[in-house]
Short mmCIF file of C-alpha atoms in Angstrom, two decimals:
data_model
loop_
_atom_site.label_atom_id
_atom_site.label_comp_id
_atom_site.label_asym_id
_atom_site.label_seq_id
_atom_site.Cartn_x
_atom_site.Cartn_y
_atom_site.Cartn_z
CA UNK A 17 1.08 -5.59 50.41
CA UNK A 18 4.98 -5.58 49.89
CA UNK A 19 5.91 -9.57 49.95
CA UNK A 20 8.74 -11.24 48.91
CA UNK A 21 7.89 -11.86 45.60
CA UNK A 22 6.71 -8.06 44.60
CA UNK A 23 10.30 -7.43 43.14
CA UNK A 24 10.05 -10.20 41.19
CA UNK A 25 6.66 -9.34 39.77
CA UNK A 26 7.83 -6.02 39.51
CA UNK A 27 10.69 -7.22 37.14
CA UNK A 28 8.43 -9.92 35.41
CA UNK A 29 5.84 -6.87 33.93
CA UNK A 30 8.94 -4.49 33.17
CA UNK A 31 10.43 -6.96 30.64
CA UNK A 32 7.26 -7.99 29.13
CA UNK A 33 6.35 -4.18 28.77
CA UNK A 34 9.82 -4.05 27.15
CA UNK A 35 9.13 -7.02 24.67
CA UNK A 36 6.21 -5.47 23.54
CA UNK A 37 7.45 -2.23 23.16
CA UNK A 38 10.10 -3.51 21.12
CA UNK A 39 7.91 -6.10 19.09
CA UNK A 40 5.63 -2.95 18.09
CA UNK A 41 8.84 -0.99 17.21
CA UNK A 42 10.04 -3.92 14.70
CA UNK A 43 6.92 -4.50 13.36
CA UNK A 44 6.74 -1.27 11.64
CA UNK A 45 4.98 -1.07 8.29
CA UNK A 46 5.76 0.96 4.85
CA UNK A 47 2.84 2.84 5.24
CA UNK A 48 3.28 3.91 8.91
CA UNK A 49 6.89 5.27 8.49
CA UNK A 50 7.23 9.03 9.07
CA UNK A 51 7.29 10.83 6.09
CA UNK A 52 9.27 13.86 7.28
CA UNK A 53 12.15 11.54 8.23
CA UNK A 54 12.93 9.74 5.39
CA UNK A 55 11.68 13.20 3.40
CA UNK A 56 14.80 14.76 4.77
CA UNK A 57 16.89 11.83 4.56
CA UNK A 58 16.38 11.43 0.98
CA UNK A 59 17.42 15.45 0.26
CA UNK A 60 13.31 17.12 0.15
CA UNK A 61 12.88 18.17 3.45
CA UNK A 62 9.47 19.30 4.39
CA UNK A 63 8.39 22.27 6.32
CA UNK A 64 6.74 22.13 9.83
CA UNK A 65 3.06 22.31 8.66
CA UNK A 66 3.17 20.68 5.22
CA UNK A 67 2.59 17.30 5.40
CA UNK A 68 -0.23 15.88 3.43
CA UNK A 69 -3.52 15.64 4.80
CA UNK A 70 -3.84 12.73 2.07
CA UNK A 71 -1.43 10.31 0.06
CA UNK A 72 -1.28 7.30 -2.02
CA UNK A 73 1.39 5.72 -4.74
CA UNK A 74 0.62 3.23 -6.46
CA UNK A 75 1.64 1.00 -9.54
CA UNK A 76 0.58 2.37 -13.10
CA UNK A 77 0.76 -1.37 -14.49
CA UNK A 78 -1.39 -3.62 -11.94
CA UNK A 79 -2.89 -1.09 -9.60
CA UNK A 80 -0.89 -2.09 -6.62
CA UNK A 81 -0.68 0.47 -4.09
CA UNK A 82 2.73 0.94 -2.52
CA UNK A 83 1.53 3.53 -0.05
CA UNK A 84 -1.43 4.83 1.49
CA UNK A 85 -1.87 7.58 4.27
CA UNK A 86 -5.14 8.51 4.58
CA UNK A 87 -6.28 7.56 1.14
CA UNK A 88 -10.02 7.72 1.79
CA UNK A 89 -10.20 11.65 3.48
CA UNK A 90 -12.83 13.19 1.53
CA UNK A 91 -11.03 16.77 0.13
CA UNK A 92 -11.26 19.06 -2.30
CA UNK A 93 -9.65 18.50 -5.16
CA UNK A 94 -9.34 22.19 -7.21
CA UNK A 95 -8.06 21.88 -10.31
CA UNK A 96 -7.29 18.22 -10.45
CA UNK A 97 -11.18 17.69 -11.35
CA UNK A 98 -9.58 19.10 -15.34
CA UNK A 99 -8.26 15.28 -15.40
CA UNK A 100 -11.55 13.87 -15.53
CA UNK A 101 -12.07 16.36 -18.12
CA UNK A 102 -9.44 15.61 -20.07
CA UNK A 103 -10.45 11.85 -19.95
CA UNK A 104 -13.78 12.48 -21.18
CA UNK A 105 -12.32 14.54 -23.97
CA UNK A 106 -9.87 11.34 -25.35
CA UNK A 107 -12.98 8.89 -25.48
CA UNK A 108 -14.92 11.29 -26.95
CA UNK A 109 -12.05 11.15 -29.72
CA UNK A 110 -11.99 7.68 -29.58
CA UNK A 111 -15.35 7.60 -30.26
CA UNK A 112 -14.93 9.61 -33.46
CA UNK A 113 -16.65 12.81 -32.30
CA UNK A 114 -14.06 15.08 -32.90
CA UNK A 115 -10.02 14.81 -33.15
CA UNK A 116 -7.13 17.40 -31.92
CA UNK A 117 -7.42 19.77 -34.99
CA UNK A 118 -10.80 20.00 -34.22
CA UNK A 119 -11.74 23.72 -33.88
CA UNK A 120 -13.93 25.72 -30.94
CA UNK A 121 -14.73 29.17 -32.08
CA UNK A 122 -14.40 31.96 -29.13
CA UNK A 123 -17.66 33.35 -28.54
CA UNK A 124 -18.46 36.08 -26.14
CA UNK A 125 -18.89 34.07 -22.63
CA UNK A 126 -15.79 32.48 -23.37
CA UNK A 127 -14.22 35.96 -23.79
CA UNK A 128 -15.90 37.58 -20.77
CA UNK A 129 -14.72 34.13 -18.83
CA UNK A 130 -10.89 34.47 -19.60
CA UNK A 131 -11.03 38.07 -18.01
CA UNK A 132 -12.57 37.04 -14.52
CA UNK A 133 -9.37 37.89 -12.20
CA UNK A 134 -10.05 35.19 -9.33
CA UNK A 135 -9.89 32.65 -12.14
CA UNK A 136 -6.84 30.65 -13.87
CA UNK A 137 -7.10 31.47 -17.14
CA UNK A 138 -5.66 32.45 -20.82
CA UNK A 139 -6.06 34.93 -23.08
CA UNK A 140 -9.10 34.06 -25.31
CA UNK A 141 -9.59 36.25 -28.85
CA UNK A 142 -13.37 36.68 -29.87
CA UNK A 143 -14.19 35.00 -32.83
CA UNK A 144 -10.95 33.11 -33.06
CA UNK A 145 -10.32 29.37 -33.98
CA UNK A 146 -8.42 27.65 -30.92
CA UNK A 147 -7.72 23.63 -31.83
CA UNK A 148 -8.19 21.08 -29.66
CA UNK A 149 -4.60 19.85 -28.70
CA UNK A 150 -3.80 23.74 -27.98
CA UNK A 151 -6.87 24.06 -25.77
CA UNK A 152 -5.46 20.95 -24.15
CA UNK A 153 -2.40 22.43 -23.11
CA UNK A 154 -3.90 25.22 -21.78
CA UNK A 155 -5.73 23.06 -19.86
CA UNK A 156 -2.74 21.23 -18.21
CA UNK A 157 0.13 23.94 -18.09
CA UNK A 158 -1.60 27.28 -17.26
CA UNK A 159 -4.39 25.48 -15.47
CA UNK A 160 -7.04 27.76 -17.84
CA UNK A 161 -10.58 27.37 -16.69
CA UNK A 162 -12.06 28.77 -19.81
CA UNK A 163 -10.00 26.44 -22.10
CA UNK A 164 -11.41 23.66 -20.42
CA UNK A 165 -15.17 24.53 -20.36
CA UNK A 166 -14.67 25.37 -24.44
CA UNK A 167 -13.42 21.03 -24.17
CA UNK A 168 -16.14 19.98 -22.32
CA UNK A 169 -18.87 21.58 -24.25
CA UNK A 170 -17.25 20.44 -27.05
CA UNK A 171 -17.66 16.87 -25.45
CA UNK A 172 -21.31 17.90 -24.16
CA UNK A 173 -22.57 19.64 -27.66
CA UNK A 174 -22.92 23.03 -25.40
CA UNK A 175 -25.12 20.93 -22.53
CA UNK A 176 -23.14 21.85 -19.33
CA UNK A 177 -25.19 20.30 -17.11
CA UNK A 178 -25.30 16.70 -18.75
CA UNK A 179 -21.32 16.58 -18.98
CA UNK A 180 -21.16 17.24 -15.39
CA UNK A 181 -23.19 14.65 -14.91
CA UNK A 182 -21.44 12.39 -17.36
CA UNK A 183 -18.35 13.22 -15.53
CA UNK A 184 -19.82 11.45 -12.39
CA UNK A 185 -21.19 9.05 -14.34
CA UNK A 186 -17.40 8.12 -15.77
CA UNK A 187 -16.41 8.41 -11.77
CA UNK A 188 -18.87 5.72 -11.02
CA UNK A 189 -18.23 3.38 -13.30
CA UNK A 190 -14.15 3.60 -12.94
CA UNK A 191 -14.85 2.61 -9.34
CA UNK A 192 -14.45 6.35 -7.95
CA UNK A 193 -16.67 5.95 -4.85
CA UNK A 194 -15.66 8.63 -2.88
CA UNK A 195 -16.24 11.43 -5.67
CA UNK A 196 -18.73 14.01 -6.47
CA UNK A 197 -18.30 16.79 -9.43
CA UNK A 198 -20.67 19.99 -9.38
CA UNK A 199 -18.14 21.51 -12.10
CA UNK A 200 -15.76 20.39 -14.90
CA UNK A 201 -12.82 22.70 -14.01
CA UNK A 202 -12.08 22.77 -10.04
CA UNK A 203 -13.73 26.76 -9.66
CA UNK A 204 -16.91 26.76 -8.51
CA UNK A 205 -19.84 27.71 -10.36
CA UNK A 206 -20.22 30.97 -8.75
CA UNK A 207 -16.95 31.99 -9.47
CA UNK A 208 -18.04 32.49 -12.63
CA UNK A 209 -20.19 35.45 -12.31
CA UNK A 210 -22.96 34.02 -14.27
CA UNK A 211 -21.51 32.74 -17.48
CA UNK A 212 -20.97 29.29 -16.26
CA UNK A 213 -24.62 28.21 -15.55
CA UNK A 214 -25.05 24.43 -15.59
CA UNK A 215 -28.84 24.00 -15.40
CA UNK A 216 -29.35 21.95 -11.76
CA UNK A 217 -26.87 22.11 -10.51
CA UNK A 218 -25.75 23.65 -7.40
CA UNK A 219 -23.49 26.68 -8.24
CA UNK A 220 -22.00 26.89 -4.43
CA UNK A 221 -20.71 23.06 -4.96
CA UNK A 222 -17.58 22.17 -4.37
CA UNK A 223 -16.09 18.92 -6.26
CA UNK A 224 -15.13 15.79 -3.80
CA UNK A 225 -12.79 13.24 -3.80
CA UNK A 226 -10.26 11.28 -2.09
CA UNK A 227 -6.45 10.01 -2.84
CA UNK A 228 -7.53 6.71 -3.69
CA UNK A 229 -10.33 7.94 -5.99
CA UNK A 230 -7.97 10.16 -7.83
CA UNK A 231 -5.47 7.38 -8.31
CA UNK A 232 -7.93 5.39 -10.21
CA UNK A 233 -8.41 8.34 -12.34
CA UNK A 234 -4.99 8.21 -13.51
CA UNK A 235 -4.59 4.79 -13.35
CA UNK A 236 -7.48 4.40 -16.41
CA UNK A 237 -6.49 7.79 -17.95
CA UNK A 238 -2.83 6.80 -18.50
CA UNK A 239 -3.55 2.86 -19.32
CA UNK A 240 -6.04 3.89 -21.74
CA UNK A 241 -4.84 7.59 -23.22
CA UNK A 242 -1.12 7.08 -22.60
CA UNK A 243 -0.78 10.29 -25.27
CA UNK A 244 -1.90 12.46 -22.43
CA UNK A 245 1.39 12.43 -21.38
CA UNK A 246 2.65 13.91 -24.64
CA UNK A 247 0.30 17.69 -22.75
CA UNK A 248 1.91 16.78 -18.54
CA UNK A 249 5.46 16.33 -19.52
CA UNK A 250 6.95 19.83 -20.43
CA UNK A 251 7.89 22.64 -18.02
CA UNK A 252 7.32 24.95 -20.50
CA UNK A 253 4.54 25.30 -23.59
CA UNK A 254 3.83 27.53 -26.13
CA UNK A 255 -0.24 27.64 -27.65
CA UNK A 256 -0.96 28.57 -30.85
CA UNK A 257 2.13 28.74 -32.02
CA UNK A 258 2.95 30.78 -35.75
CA UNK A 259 -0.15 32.67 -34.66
CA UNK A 260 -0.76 36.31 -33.50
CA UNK A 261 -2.75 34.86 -30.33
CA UNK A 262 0.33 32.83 -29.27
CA UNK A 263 1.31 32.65 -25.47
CA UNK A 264 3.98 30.86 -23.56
CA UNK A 265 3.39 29.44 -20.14
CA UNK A 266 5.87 27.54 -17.37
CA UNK A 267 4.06 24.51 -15.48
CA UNK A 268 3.06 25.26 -12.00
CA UNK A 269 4.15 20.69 -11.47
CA UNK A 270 7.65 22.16 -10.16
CA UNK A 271 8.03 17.91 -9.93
CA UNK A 272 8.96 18.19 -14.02
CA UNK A 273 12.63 17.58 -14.75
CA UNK A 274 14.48 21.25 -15.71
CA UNK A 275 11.45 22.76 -13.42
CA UNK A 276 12.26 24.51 -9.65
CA UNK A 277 12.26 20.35 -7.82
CA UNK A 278 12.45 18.59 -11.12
CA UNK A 279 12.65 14.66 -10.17
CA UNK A 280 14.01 12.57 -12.77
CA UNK A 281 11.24 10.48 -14.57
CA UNK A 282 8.14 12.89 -13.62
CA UNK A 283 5.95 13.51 -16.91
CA UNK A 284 3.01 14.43 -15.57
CA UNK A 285 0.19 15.07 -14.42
CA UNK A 286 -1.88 17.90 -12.72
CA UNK A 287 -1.55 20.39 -9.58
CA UNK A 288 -4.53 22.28 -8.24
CA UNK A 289 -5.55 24.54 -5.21
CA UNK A 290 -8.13 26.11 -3.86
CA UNK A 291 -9.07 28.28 -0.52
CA UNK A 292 -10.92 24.46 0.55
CA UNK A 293 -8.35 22.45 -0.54
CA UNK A 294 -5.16 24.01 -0.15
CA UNK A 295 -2.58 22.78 -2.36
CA UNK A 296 -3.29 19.40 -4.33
CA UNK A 297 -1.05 17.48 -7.13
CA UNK A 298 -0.96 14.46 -9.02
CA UNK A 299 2.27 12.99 -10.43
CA UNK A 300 3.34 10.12 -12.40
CA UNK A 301 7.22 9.24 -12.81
CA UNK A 302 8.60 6.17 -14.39
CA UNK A 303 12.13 4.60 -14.15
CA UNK A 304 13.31 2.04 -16.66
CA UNK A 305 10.04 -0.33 -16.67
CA UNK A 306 8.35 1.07 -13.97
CA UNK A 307 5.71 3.99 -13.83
CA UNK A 308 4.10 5.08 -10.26
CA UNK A 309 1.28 7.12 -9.92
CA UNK A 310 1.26 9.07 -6.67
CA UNK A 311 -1.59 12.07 -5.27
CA UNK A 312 -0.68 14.43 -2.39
CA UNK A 313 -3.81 16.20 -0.79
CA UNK A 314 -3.98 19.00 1.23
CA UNK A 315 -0.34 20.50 1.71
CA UNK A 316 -0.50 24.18 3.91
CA UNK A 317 -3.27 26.15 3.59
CA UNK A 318 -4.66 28.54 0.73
CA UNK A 319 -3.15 32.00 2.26
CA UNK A 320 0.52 30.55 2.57
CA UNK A 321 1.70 30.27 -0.86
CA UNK A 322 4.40 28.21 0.61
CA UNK A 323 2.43 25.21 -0.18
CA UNK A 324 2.54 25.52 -4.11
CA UNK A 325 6.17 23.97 -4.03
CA UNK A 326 5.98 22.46 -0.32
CA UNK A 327 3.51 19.63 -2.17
CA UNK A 328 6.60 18.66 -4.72
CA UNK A 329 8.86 18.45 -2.07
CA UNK A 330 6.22 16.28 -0.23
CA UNK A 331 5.18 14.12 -3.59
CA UNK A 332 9.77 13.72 -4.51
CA UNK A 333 9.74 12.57 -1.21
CA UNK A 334 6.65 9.78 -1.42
CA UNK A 335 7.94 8.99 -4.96
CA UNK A 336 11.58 8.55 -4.07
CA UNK A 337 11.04 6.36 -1.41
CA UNK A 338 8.68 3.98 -3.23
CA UNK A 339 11.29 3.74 -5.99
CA UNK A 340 13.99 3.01 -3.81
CA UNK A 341 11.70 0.44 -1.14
CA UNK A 342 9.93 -1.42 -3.70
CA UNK A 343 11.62 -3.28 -6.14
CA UNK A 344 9.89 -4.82 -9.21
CA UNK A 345 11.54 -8.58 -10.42
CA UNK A 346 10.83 -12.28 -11.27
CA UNK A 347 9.38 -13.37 -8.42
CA UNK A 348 8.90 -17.35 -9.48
CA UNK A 349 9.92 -18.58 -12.60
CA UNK A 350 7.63 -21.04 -14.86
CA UNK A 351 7.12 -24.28 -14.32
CA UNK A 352 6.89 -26.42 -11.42
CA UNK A 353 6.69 -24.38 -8.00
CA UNK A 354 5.66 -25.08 -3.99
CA UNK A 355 3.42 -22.41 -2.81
CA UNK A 356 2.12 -22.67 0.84
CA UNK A 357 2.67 -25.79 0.73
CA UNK A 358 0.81 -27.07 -2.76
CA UNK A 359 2.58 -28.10 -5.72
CA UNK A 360 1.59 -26.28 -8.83
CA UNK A 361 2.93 -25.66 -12.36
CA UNK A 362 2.75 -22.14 -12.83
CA UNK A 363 2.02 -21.17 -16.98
CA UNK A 364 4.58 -18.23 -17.16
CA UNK A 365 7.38 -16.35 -15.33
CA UNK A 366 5.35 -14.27 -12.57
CA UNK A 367 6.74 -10.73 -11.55
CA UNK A 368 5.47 -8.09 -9.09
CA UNK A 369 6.54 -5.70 -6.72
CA UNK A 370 7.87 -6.35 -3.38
CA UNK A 371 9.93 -4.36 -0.39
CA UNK A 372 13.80 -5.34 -0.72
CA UNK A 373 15.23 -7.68 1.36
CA UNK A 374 11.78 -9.16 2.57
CA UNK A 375 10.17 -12.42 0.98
CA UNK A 376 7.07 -12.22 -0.99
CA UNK A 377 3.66 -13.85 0.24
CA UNK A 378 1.10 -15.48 -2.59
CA UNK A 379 -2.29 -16.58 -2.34
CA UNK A 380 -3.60 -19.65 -4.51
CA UNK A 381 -7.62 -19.07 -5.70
CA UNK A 382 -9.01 -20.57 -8.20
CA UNK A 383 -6.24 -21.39 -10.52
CA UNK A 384 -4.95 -18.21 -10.19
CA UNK A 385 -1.90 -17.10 -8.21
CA UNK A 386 -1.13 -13.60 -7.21
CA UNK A 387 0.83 -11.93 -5.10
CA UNK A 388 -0.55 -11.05 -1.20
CA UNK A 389 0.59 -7.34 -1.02
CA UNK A 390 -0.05 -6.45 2.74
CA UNK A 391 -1.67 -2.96 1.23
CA UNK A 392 -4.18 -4.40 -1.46
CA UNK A 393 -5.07 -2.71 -4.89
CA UNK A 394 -6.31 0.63 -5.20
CA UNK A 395 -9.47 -0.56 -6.70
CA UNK A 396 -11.96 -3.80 -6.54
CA UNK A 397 -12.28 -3.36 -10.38
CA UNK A 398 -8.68 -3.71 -10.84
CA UNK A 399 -7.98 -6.94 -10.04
CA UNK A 400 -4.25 -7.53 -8.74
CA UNK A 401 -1.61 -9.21 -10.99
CA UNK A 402 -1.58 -12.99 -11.17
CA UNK A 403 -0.78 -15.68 -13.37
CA UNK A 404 -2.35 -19.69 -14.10
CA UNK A 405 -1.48 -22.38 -12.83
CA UNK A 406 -2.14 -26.13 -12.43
CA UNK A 407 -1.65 -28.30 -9.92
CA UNK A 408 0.95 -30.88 -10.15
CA UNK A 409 0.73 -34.52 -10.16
CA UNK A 410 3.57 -34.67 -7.90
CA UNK A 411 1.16 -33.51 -5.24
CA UNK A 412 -0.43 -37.09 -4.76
CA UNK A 413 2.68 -38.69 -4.54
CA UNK A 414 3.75 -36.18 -1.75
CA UNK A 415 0.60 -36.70 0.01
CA UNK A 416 1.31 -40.41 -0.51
CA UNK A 417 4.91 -40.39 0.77
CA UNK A 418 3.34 -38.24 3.90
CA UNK A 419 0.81 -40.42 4.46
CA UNK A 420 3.52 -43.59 4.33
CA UNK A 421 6.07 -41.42 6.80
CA UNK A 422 2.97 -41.18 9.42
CA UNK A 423 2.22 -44.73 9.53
CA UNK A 424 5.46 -45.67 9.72
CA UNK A 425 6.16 -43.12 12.69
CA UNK A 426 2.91 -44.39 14.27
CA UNK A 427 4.72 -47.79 14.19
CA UNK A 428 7.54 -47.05 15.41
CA UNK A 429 6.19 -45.04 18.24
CA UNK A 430 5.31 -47.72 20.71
CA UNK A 431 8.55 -49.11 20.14
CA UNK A 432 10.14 -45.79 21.00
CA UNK A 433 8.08 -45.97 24.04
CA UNK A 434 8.73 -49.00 25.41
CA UNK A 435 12.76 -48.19 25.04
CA UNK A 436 11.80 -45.21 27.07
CA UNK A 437 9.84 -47.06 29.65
CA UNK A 438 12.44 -49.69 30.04
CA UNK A 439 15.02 -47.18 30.68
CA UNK A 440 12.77 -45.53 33.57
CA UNK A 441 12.38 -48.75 34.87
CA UNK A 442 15.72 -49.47 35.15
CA UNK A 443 16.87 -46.81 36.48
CA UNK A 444 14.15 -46.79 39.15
CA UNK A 445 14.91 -50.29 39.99
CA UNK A 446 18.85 -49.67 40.51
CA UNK A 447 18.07 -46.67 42.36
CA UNK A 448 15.57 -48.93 44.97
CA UNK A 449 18.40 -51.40 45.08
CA UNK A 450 21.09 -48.77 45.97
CA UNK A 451 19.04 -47.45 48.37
CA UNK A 452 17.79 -50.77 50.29
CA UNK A 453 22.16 -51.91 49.98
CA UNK A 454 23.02 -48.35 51.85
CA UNK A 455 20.19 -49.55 55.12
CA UNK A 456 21.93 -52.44 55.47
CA UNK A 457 25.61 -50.93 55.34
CA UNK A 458 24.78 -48.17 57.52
CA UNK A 459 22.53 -50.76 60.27
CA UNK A 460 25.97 -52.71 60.06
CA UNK A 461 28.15 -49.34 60.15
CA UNK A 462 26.59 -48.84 64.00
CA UNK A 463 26.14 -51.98 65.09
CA UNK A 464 29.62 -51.52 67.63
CA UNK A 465 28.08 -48.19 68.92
CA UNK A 466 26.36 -47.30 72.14
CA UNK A 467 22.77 -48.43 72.81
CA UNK A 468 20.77 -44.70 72.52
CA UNK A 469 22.43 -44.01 69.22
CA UNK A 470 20.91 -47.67 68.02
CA UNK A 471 17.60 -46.59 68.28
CA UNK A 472 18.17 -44.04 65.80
CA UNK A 473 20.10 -45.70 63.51
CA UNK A 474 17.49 -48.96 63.04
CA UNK A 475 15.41 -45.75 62.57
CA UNK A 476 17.34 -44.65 59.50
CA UNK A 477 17.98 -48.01 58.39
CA UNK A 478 14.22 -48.47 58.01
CA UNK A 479 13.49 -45.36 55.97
CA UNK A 480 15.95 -46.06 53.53
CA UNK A 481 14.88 -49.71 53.36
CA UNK A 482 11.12 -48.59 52.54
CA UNK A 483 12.65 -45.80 49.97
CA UNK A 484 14.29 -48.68 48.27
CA UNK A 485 10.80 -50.59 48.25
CA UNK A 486 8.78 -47.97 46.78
CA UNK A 487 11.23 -47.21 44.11
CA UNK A 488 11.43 -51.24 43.17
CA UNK A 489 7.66 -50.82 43.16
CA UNK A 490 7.58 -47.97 40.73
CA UNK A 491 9.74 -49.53 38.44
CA UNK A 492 6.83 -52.19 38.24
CA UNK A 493 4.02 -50.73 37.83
CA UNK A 494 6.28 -48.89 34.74
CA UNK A 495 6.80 -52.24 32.95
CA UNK A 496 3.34 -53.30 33.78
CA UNK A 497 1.11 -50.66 33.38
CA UNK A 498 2.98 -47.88 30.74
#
């Protein structure tokens, strides 16, 4: 039913539908802006139809993600899995097993291999020599499947099967949770037409991971192998150079400076694609101290080439406005410090990454501080950057002085309240007064006038008299009883 009132209630729910509107509109995080807006706001606008399926950036130094859309979607990652690859292939030399002028000879698979059509590949010589940093490259730049199964049974001693294994072994144990390998290079097993046979394993498997997963990857393969970057950072490469059997290939990361979207500070690392996994890419870019590691999953689809330089504009983009969000500083200097309200000493100078113009947020655990990044670290096993500290002596005296300020409010609380109950008193009691002087004035006022109008002035009289009384009373019971 339409009262009186329904406008107002009508009015009441529009503004609080408006307050909440706007509170959700303001509270907008990092992570939920829209990526083709600021994409085409920063110059790398993105197609209709290209956005990521997937995305993540994240530190290089603590592991601190700075983005994160979708970082756990399962997806196929193509020719990314030649990372994991590659990592296996530094700690094997690290181990001693074999270094970069280490030699694979070219036998007859590997030949018949480099000549399947649906494959990326290189030209492969029978009988020839190839070293391990060129094999490497080819790896990386031309994306050559056949280079990197002559790497990984280097790694394996020929087993194919137990270095797939041990690459989801080395998944496991980097904290990789979301990934599964069934092949070292990105192609499927039966893509190989036979000459790829790892015993067990299932040749229509296709390798899965996720953003985050593949962000870990890099994390470990760039903090421990940093000379990887030495095979991710040119546009252009030349194998087996001052040979016959030299070739020259142009990177398909279009991210690389002098390449078709080169962003400054890109040197690395791997794109891949695949009919199930469209167009995939992993990049790393630093700028003075700072080195990001993004991964951008899923851009277009397999039959729209479009994609293979859609996912550059997509990862500039991601990168650019990480870089220009985030800024990396001193964020409390050493020595003595308040932090949510304790008093510690911190050890050292503590630094991390926060958004400009906003304040940073620390938690205290354990003698440890770090920094309480709203998104969290990419991994459990990389613990977030933090520094000691100690708590400060100047604590108990604080607590001391607090504890000396409440008692001496407490005290001077009832004194507060008896000013305040004296006042109500008074003015109760002066208001009584005033009222009991105006019955008499006015009972005086008619006293001259006609008898019917006498009756109603006593009347009057009276009620202001017994006003006065109750007000006189209430202003006792205030002294006595309050």
């Amino acid at each position: 039913m339409f009262t009186r009132n329904t406008p107002l209630k009508i009015i009441s729910c529009l503004l609080l539908a408006a307050c909440i509107s706007f509170g959700s509109f303001i509270q907008t995080s990092y992570a939920e802006e829209d990526l083709m807006d600021f994409a085409k706001e920063a110059g790398y606008p993105i197609k209709e139809g290209y956005q990521p399926k997937a995305s993540i950036v994240i530190d290089a130094e603590s592991g601190q993600i700075l983005w994160a859309d979708q970082p756990d979607l399962a997806w196929h990652p193509a020719s990314i899995a030649k990372i994991m690859t590659m990592y296996l292939a530094f700690e094997a030399m690290e181990q001693g097993k074999f270094t970069l002028d280490t030699t694979v000879v070219a036998n007859e698979k590997y030949v018949n291999i480099s000549q399947i059509y649906a494959l990326s590949n290189n030209k492969i010589t029978l009988g020839i020599d190839y070293p391990v940093r060129d094999l490497l490259s080819m790896m990386i730049v031309p994306s050559s499947n056949v280079a990197t199964l002559m790497v990984a049974n280097l790694v394996s001693d020929n087993d194919e099967a137990a270095f797939i294994h041990k690459m989801n072994e080395k998944a496991a144990e980097l904290g990789m949770t979301n990934t599964t390998y069934y092949n070292s290079s990105g192609a499927q097993v039966s893509a190989f037409e036979g000459f790829y046979q790892p015993e067990g394993i299932d040749p229509n498997g296709d390798n899965l991971s996720t953003a985050r997963d593949l962000a870990i990857l890099a994390y470990n393969l760039i903090k421990k192998y940093p000379d990887v970057l030495t095979y991710t950072s040119q546009p252009v490469v030349t194998t087996m150079k001052d040979t016959p059997y030299a070739e020259t290939f142009e990177t398909y990361n279009y991210s690389l400076p002098g390449a078709k979207y080169g962003y400054d500070g890109v040197d690395g690392l791997k794109t891949g694609s695949s009919p199930s996994g469209g167009f995939n890419y992993i990049a790393t870019a630093k700028k003075g101290d700072v080195r990001l590691i993004e991964v951008i999953l899923g851009v277009g689809d397999w039959s729209d080439q479009e994609g293979e330089y859609e996912r550059h504009l997509a990862g500039n983009a991601i990168l650019d406005h990480a870089f220009s969000t985030y800024e990396y500083k001193k964020l409390l200097s050493k020595g003595p410090n308040t932090i949510n309200q304790e008093n510690i000493i911190l050890d050292e100078d503590f630094y991390g990454f926060v958004k400009q113009n906003s304040g940073p947020r620390f938690a205290l655990s354990n003698g440890q501080l770090t920094l309480d990044n709203e998104l969290g670290q990419v991994s459990p096993n990389i613990p977030a950057q933090s520094v000691r500290y100690q708590q400060s002596d100047q604590k108990s005296a604080d607590t001391q002085t607090d504890k000396q300020a409440k008692q001496k409010k407490t005290q001077q609380a009832p004194t507060e309240k008896r000013g305040h109950n004296y006042l109500l008193s008074g003015s109760l009691a002066a208001l009584g007064i005033l009222l009991i002087a105006f019955s008499r004035l006015f009972r005086k006022r008619i006293s001259g006038v006609r008898r019917g109008s006498r009756k109603t002035s006593t009347t009057t009289s009276r009620l202001l008299c017994t006003l006065g009384a109750l007000f006189i009373l209430s202003a006792i019971i205030v002294i006595i009883f309050l």
